[in-house]
């Protein structure tokens, strides 16, 4: 990212990230860019993200969304991110097609809740109804079925190199592309 | 023999052909890659996946079913065709349940390899998420219908090579699906064998041989190491040498 | 209830236990047993020596074969747009309610099921339904109530009022074909007098082109078949009139059957084929007995069988095969697959049927109307025939006129007739669109009504559906797209998945949740289907949406949401100057980002 680091006139690129119905694996992979994060911080700053612990998103340039949309809270967070981000990027298998969590999609969500809570021996006999808890959707949805998505970085997770390359392209205004060595779905 | 008599032109490259060869066969032999899924060198042309759609003298055609003939000028690598192929792959992805991270075939899967080749970043369309139960009844082979792309290679192999007709495609339109020919509909109730040709032709992870899935680690597999188009060109080159 | 194994055995025996008769066997068995049970599947498979999955593949492919019990009365309401325009959906819902049924599910007592089906070819006398493959026309709320009572009273179909089943020809305009007197056997004798080569020469002179829509030169087809290597040849009459809005073949099969059969025999004589097959769509099952009787009487008259009309070596006979609810079987190679007892999936072409058709033998597949025209050519000679119509479209064309007009029915015109002439003759006023040649054809608007019905201008298989000013062309396109998604055979990826994706996008728009995004997707899919599909079904499946988006765009636009687009202008910045002049800076002086 040295080319842009030498043009201090540009304001810092503001990046928000979140993990919805994901495993934070994509975030871990992002952190695997290791010391390159220092280069990134010269030209970028973080908005809402597990890295900053900021709870709500403010206007930003790029939002990275990990995970699919499995409950109401996911949808609220996603909409907030979409409303605030100029560019929204779905990152990882779960954000792109529901991934592992979506393997529940062939099951009835009521059956799942009953199986998990109601049928427990003695301990608990009802499905939790606390309004604080977000309700599950009938299915786990890919991000692009809930909001408009501008870019997708596949992978489970995408490698740090793939994320790095993609972010570089986005920040520098190039059409982002991953060549064969960086493009993986697994 | 003069060049024009026995050659077609593929993306401005002269490609020789033998009588009876399809455009796809001639092109592959010459190291000119045309994407394809349902075509297999050991089986008669099928023409259902439509990934090998090319333009022959201005008209659309399936390279796997159309015989090569002198005078054919063929376009393969155009932006339009490239986009069509990617869309067709996306259609196959959303039609089934293709979760690559959880699939033993990942890295060896032709559908995935073609998706890489066409730079598919997303399946794009709204997912159908069909309900297709897995059949693990056979001691040596697993069938995961979630990944079936209806190329009918297993149908053809079992019927034409193994002489068993264990698989059939039934239904119409989006209800089309593969079934197993046994009273229970389970593979375990057939005389299917891991030695059958049909156990080895599935281009995706629908028919899997048990207990060998992770012999080669993810990341070191066939299409991890080399793009499917590059592999095809390299193999043709090695054969010539 | 008859004994399953007995019924299966009899059907197998009638059909010589040949696997190529599988579809016919299943159809006959179902007529007696009401559905194809797993037991039936297995005994048919065993009787034919084929895998049970092969039987399943046929049962699951054809809409009129049932793997689940569907009742003793199986009612299918025709769901063409012309039926809908006559109120079919309301009647359908009413019937479900009265019988306390859910769509396509048999009643608890196993008596009845009600479902929708693709166009049944009764557009000029709809709304229509099929009950156990027998058509009931001119439905009204009262007639539906009566039917519900008959069903609940368990009254056998034979005792239902005959008027229900009355099907009219409604020939409104007759020309060279429908208006000519025809003496039975005259076409055959004329062909015999001309000789095989002479008849072919007359066909060439006639410039007769196929009436199924594609307009391929009939003489070229016949000659290619005659010249193809092989000892046995077949003549196939394509009476799978499935294009929604078409019903002219039904009239020909009803009142001109002898001429169809003579046309087939003439074709057989000319190309050297001794076997004819007529593929009758399942919706016209009620015509089977009259057609069989006609064949029998023609055999008695020596107009079929050995040495026809006394001509040595002119042997020809005809077998009728029935379809079972699959539009795709109108495609000639799919039709041949179906004749061979298989699911009707279009073959790879080439080779074409003229060299490798039924059972791999050289085969001519002609439309019903084409074969009747062959008798006209035999009688008049090619030159006179070619004198009618236009330069590139010789002869006359029969149109099936339906929709918003005073006199729906059959109209025969010399080729070249203007659309506006037809509209005038059938009493259509305030027309906003005419759909020519069915969903796979073209949608014309008033500025195009001076165009001509002809292969060189507006080609058609015969359907002519008229839409008046009250009609919503978005819903027309949606009905047609549903049709294609339902009828796609599923063989190739683009058509199998693409027709369903298009259907879903239209549903989203109909639901008020669509945006420009869906429109872009629809156009992209239509183009993909046109370019990459295996056969004409997929290649034309996007036509209705593409045509109506071009010509009836507001019908879509008024359903689209305002949101999900990014303004090209920064609206708030565009207010800056006015804010300065007015000296305002309150909230109302700003336009916030869209939520």
CSV table of C-alpha atoms in Angstrom, one decimal, chain B residues 51 97 124 143 158 198 220:
chain,number,residue,atom,x,y,z
B,51,UNK,CA,-21.1,-24.6,-20.6
B,97,UNK,CA,-26.7,-27.0,-2.0
B,124,UNK,CA,-25.5,-14.3,-7.3
B,143,UNK,CA,-24.2,-40.1,-2.4
B,158,UNK,CA,-23.8,-47.5,-15.0
B,198,UNK,CA,-20.1,-45.1,-12.2
B,220,UNK,CA,-3.0,-29.3,-2.3
